[in-house]
Amino acid sequence: MKKYNLLGVGIQVNRELEEHEKSYISNFVADILRRKYPYLSCNYLDIVTMLYNTQMYVVEDKVGLSSVNYIYQDKSIYYSCKKDLNNIDELILHECIHKIQDKRDKHNKLMQMGNCEFTLSKVKGLYFNEAAIQYIVLSLLNKKSEIVEYRGIKLKNYNLSYCSLITNLIYQIMLLVNEENILVRSTIEANNDFNYKMIDYFGEKEFYKIRDNFDKIAEYQFRNDINDVSENLINTYKETTKIIAENYFTKCLKYVDKLDEIDELKNKLN
């Protein structure tokens, strides 16, 4: 999901997807989600039905826009005419998950998308939710990590094409807390369980700072070339890793009473 409204940037719609195209995408996404995460409350048919009933369009390609976009204003998914709809890649999965996690009230007003809350005054946790979806998508596709370098900082990264630094941060968090079931269910089913769990691990004020920093980092990355990231971007990333590590290990050390628990914490820190 992007902050821009696709309908207001001059996109030309070529056609609606054919029934067989929608059926293929809907069944593929439902199958891969249910196979990987059988504990989800939504079943296979729920996901297929939801996606199949979603308006999907092929549009003219436009510089600066992603090749796949879920637009919550009209609850539709738009595919670039250059996109291969027979190849369900991370972008298609990502935007289909946005549709699945779209949670509205009885008046059809958007309340929540995964871990992202929509209030009258602001959107809370937009890129924290984006990172959570990327964690899920990369897991679904069994993507392998690689060591990359940003301004002298070596990162074990899982994705270079979209929000790479916040994706790295969500993996750091998951390495420490090991709460994949809660992350996945909270992200797909659109509830705050994972946010509450993060407050338990890091503290309320600290979690909200972490979440706000995800937004800052993503915005910095969108405004800079990935190989020429700004000083503000690196400083915010370092600050976030420090908050995550200091608060997690400080809390854990209070409850350590065995040597093997010390070894486990050392391994996580490394």
Short mmCIF file of C-alpha atoms in Angstrom, two decimals:
data_model
loop_
_atom_site.label_atom_id
_atom_site.label_comp_id
_atom_site.label_asym_id
_atom_site.label_seq_id
_atom_site.Cartn_x
_atom_site.Cartn_y
_atom_site.Cartn_z
CA MET A 1 0.00 0.00 0.00
CA LYS A 2 1.32 3.39 -0.93
CA LYS A 3 0.49 6.79 0.53
CA TYR A 4 -0.43 8.18 -2.89
CA ASN A 5 -3.86 7.72 -4.42
CA LEU A 6 -3.32 5.95 -7.74
CA LEU A 7 -6.57 7.36 -9.10
CA GLY A 8 -5.22 10.89 -8.79
CA VAL A 9 -1.90 10.56 -10.63
CA GLY A 10 -3.07 10.15 -14.19
CA ILE A 11 -2.96 6.38 -14.53
CA GLN A 12 -4.63 5.00 -17.65
CA VAL A 13 -6.66 1.83 -17.09
CA ASN A 14 -6.39 -0.55 -20.04
CA ARG A 15 -8.73 -3.33 -18.95
CA GLU A 16 -10.09 -5.43 -16.11
CA LEU A 17 -8.45 -8.76 -15.47
CA GLU A 18 -10.05 -11.75 -17.12
CA GLU A 19 -11.81 -14.27 -14.89
CA HIS A 20 -9.11 -16.88 -15.42
CA GLU A 21 -6.41 -14.37 -14.47
CA LYS A 22 -8.17 -13.42 -11.24
CA SER A 23 -8.85 -17.06 -10.47
CA TYR A 24 -5.18 -17.99 -10.91
CA ILE A 25 -3.93 -15.17 -8.69
CA SER A 26 -6.59 -15.75 -6.01
CA ASN A 27 -6.01 -19.49 -5.80
CA PHE A 28 -2.22 -19.15 -5.81
CA VAL A 29 -2.21 -16.62 -2.97
CA ALA A 30 -4.74 -18.57 -0.91
CA ASP A 31 -2.83 -21.82 -1.40
CA ILE A 32 0.60 -20.48 -0.46
CA LEU A 33 -0.73 -18.67 2.63
CA ARG A 34 -2.70 -21.63 3.96
CA ARG A 35 0.12 -24.10 3.34
CA LYS A 36 2.66 -21.93 5.15
CA TYR A 37 0.36 -20.69 7.93
CA PRO A 38 -2.40 -23.26 8.59
CA TYR A 39 -3.25 -21.53 11.89
CA LEU A 40 -4.76 -18.48 10.15
CA SER A 41 -8.44 -17.94 11.01
CA CYS A 42 -9.35 -17.23 7.38
CA ASN A 43 -9.60 -20.47 5.41
CA TYR A 44 -8.64 -21.18 1.81
CA LEU A 45 -12.07 -20.38 0.39
CA ASP A 46 -12.31 -17.14 2.40
CA ILE A 47 -9.10 -15.87 0.82
CA VAL A 48 -10.00 -17.03 -2.69
CA THR A 49 -13.44 -15.43 -2.48
CA MET A 50 -12.12 -12.16 -1.08
CA LEU A 51 -9.47 -11.77 -3.78
CA TYR A 52 -11.64 -13.00 -6.63
CA ASN A 53 -14.30 -10.43 -5.73
CA THR A 54 -11.70 -7.66 -5.73
CA GLN A 55 -11.66 -5.37 -8.75
CA MET A 56 -8.34 -5.85 -10.55
CA TYR A 57 -7.08 -3.79 -13.47
CA VAL A 58 -4.20 -3.67 -15.94
CA VAL A 59 -2.91 -0.11 -16.32
CA GLU A 60 -0.32 1.73 -18.35
CA ASP A 61 3.11 1.66 -16.74
CA LYS A 62 4.15 4.93 -15.10
CA VAL A 63 7.61 5.95 -13.88
CA GLY A 64 7.80 6.30 -10.11
CA LEU A 65 4.94 3.93 -9.30
CA SER A 66 5.18 0.33 -8.24
CA SER A 67 4.18 -2.23 -10.84
CA VAL A 68 1.47 -3.55 -8.48
CA ASN A 69 -0.67 -1.40 -6.18
CA TYR A 70 -3.53 -2.05 -3.80
CA ILE A 71 -5.46 1.22 -3.43
CA TYR A 72 -7.57 1.21 -0.31
CA GLN A 73 -9.72 4.15 -1.43
CA ASP A 74 -11.47 1.99 -4.02
CA LYS A 75 -10.35 -1.43 -2.68
CA SER A 76 -8.86 -2.40 -6.05
CA ILE A 77 -5.55 -3.85 -7.23
CA TYR A 78 -3.77 -2.31 -10.23
CA TYR A 79 -1.14 -4.15 -12.28
CA SER A 80 1.28 -2.53 -14.71
CA CYS A 81 0.81 -3.69 -18.29
CA LYS A 82 4.44 -4.86 -18.10
CA LYS A 83 3.68 -7.19 -15.17
CA ASP A 84 3.64 -10.93 -15.87
CA LEU A 85 0.43 -12.08 -14.19
CA ASN A 86 1.47 -15.72 -14.55
CA ASN A 87 4.45 -15.12 -12.27
CA ILE A 88 3.20 -14.47 -8.72
CA ASP A 89 6.16 -12.64 -7.26
CA GLU A 90 6.72 -10.71 -4.02
CA LEU A 91 5.00 -7.55 -5.30
CA ILE A 92 1.78 -9.37 -6.21
CA LEU A 93 1.79 -11.27 -2.91
CA HIS A 94 2.47 -8.07 -0.98
CA GLU A 95 -0.45 -6.16 -2.50
CA CYS A 96 -2.84 -9.12 -2.25
CA ILE A 97 -2.03 -9.35 1.46
CA HIS A 98 -2.94 -5.66 1.74
CA LYS A 99 -6.37 -6.52 0.39
CA ILE A 100 -6.77 -9.44 2.80
CA GLN A 101 -5.79 -7.33 5.83
CA ASP A 102 -8.16 -4.46 4.92
CA LYS A 103 -10.46 -4.15 7.98
CA ARG A 104 -13.47 -1.80 7.90
CA ASP A 105 -16.35 -0.81 10.14
CA LYS A 106 -20.05 -1.22 9.34
CA HIS A 107 -19.96 2.08 7.45
CA ASN A 108 -17.17 0.78 5.18
CA LYS A 109 -14.64 3.12 6.80
CA LEU A 110 -11.09 1.77 6.92
CA MET A 111 -10.03 1.11 10.52
CA GLN A 112 -6.94 -1.05 10.22
CA MET A 113 -4.63 -2.77 7.76
CA GLY A 114 -2.65 -5.41 9.57
CA ASN A 115 -0.53 -3.66 12.21
CA CYS A 116 -1.37 -0.22 10.80
CA GLU A 117 -4.17 1.78 12.44
CA PHE A 118 -6.22 4.47 10.70
CA THR A 119 -7.56 7.17 13.03
CA LEU A 120 -9.36 10.44 12.35
CA SER A 121 -6.12 12.40 12.59
CA LYS A 122 -3.33 10.12 11.33
CA VAL A 123 -2.11 6.73 10.17
CA LYS A 124 -0.13 4.83 12.81
CA GLY A 125 2.42 2.15 11.94
CA LEU A 126 2.28 2.32 8.14
CA TYR A 127 5.79 1.06 7.49
CA PHE A 128 5.89 -1.22 10.51
CA ASN A 129 3.06 -3.02 8.74
CA GLU A 130 4.91 -2.86 5.41
CA ALA A 131 7.95 -4.52 7.01
CA ALA A 132 5.75 -7.20 8.58
CA ILE A 133 4.24 -8.00 5.18
CA GLN A 134 7.71 -8.20 3.64
CA TYR A 135 8.73 -10.64 6.39
CA ILE A 136 5.75 -12.82 5.48
CA VAL A 137 6.25 -12.55 1.71
CA LEU A 138 9.96 -13.37 1.84
CA SER A 139 9.17 -16.33 4.08
CA LEU A 140 6.46 -17.54 1.67
CA LEU A 141 8.92 -17.40 -1.22
CA ASN A 142 11.82 -18.90 0.80
CA LYS A 143 14.05 -15.97 -0.08
CA LYS A 144 17.66 -16.27 1.03
CA SER A 145 19.52 -13.56 2.90
CA GLU A 146 22.78 -12.03 1.81
CA ILE A 147 25.35 -9.74 3.41
CA VAL A 148 25.21 -6.20 2.04
CA GLU A 149 26.91 -3.00 3.12
CA TYR A 150 25.45 0.45 3.76
CA ARG A 151 27.95 3.22 4.53
CA GLY A 152 30.30 0.77 6.25
CA ILE A 153 27.51 -1.07 8.10
CA LYS A 154 27.25 -4.74 7.23
CA LEU A 155 23.68 -6.03 7.21
CA LYS A 156 22.23 -9.47 6.81
CA ASN A 157 19.52 -8.45 4.42
CA TYR A 158 16.60 -10.30 2.90
CA ASN A 159 15.36 -7.84 0.32
CA LEU A 160 16.96 -5.03 -1.66
CA SER A 161 14.03 -4.04 -3.84
CA TYR A 162 11.63 -2.58 -1.28
CA CYS A 163 12.17 -0.96 2.15
CA SER A 164 15.32 -2.99 2.74
CA LEU A 165 16.34 -1.40 6.05
CA ILE A 166 12.98 -1.78 7.79
CA THR A 167 12.80 -5.34 6.49
CA ASN A 168 16.17 -5.93 8.13
CA LEU A 169 14.86 -4.40 11.38
CA ILE A 170 11.78 -6.61 11.51
CA TYR A 171 14.05 -9.64 11.10
CA GLN A 172 16.17 -8.38 14.01
CA ILE A 173 13.05 -8.14 16.15
CA MET A 174 11.83 -11.59 15.15
CA LEU A 175 15.25 -13.12 15.82
CA LEU A 176 15.01 -11.83 19.38
CA VAL A 177 11.36 -12.39 20.27
CA ASN A 178 10.60 -15.47 18.11
CA GLU A 179 6.89 -14.66 17.85
CA GLU A 180 6.21 -15.53 14.20
CA ASN A 181 2.70 -16.91 14.80
CA ILE A 182 1.58 -13.68 16.47
CA LEU A 183 3.24 -11.50 13.82
CA VAL A 184 1.64 -13.42 10.96
CA ARG A 185 -1.84 -13.59 12.47
CA SER A 186 -1.79 -9.96 13.56
CA THR A 187 -0.62 -8.82 10.12
CA ILE A 188 -3.03 -10.95 8.06
CA GLU A 189 -6.03 -10.75 10.39
CA ALA A 190 -5.58 -7.04 11.23
CA ASN A 191 -5.41 -6.87 15.00
CA ASN A 192 -3.04 -5.30 17.50
CA ASP A 193 -1.80 -8.49 19.17
CA PHE A 194 1.72 -8.15 17.79
CA ASN A 195 1.91 -4.48 18.76
CA TYR A 196 0.90 -5.38 22.33
CA LYS A 197 3.50 -8.15 22.38
CA MET A 198 6.17 -5.68 21.26
CA ILE A 199 5.18 -3.38 24.13
CA ASP A 200 5.69 -6.31 26.50
CA TYR A 201 9.20 -6.90 25.15
CA PHE A 202 10.44 -3.35 24.64
CA GLY A 203 8.21 -1.06 26.70
CA GLU A 204 5.34 1.16 25.52
CA LYS A 205 7.25 4.38 24.87
CA GLU A 206 10.13 2.47 23.28
CA PHE A 207 7.87 0.47 20.96
CA TYR A 208 6.13 3.58 19.67
CA LYS A 209 9.54 5.14 19.04
CA ILE A 210 10.60 2.04 17.11
CA ARG A 211 7.38 2.13 15.10
CA ASP A 212 7.76 5.85 14.32
CA ASN A 213 11.36 5.26 13.23
CA PHE A 214 10.20 2.65 10.70
CA ASP A 215 8.22 5.43 9.00
CA LYS A 216 11.19 7.81 9.09
CA ILE A 217 13.59 5.23 7.65
CA ALA A 218 11.23 4.28 4.83
CA GLU A 219 10.62 7.90 3.93
CA TYR A 220 14.38 8.56 3.85
CA GLN A 221 14.93 5.54 1.61
CA PHE A 222 12.24 6.63 -0.83
CA ARG A 223 13.91 10.02 -1.13
CA ASN A 224 17.46 8.70 -1.68
CA ASP A 225 19.24 6.35 -4.02
CA ILE A 226 19.74 3.00 -2.26
CA ASN A 227 23.52 3.26 -2.71
CA ASP A 228 23.68 6.84 -1.48
CA VAL A 229 21.58 6.81 1.67
CA SER A 230 21.62 9.95 3.77
CA GLU A 231 23.24 10.52 7.14
CA ASN A 232 19.77 10.91 8.67
CA LEU A 233 18.77 7.50 7.36
CA ILE A 234 21.81 5.75 8.83
CA ASN A 235 21.49 7.58 12.17
CA THR A 236 17.81 6.65 12.48
CA TYR A 237 18.59 3.04 11.61
CA LYS A 238 21.36 2.91 14.25
CA GLU A 239 19.10 4.54 16.83
CA THR A 240 16.40 1.96 16.17
CA THR A 241 18.74 -1.03 16.46
CA LYS A 242 20.03 0.41 19.74
CA ILE A 243 16.51 0.80 21.16
CA ILE A 244 15.63 -2.75 20.11
CA ALA A 245 18.78 -4.35 21.54
CA GLU A 246 19.14 -2.36 24.77
CA ASN A 247 15.53 -2.75 25.86
CA TYR A 248 15.26 -6.42 24.93
CA PHE A 249 18.49 -7.56 26.60
CA THR A 250 18.06 -5.33 29.64
CA LYS A 251 14.68 -6.88 30.31
CA CYS A 252 15.83 -10.44 29.62
CA LEU A 253 18.82 -10.15 31.96
CA LYS A 254 16.49 -9.50 34.89
CA TYR A 255 15.11 -13.03 34.58
CA VAL A 256 18.28 -15.01 33.80
CA ASP A 257 19.14 -17.64 36.40
CA LYS A 258 20.95 -20.34 34.35
CA LEU A 259 24.23 -20.37 32.42
CA ASP A 260 22.62 -21.79 29.29
CA GLU A 261 20.25 -18.81 29.25
CA ILE A 262 23.29 -16.52 29.21
CA ASP A 263 24.68 -18.46 26.23
CA GLU A 264 21.36 -18.12 24.41
CA LEU A 265 21.35 -14.36 24.93
CA LYS A 266 24.97 -14.13 23.73
CA ASN A 267 24.03 -15.97 20.55
CA LYS A 268 21.09 -13.64 19.92
CA LEU A 269 23.30 -10.61 20.50
CA ASN A 270 25.88 -11.89 18.00
#
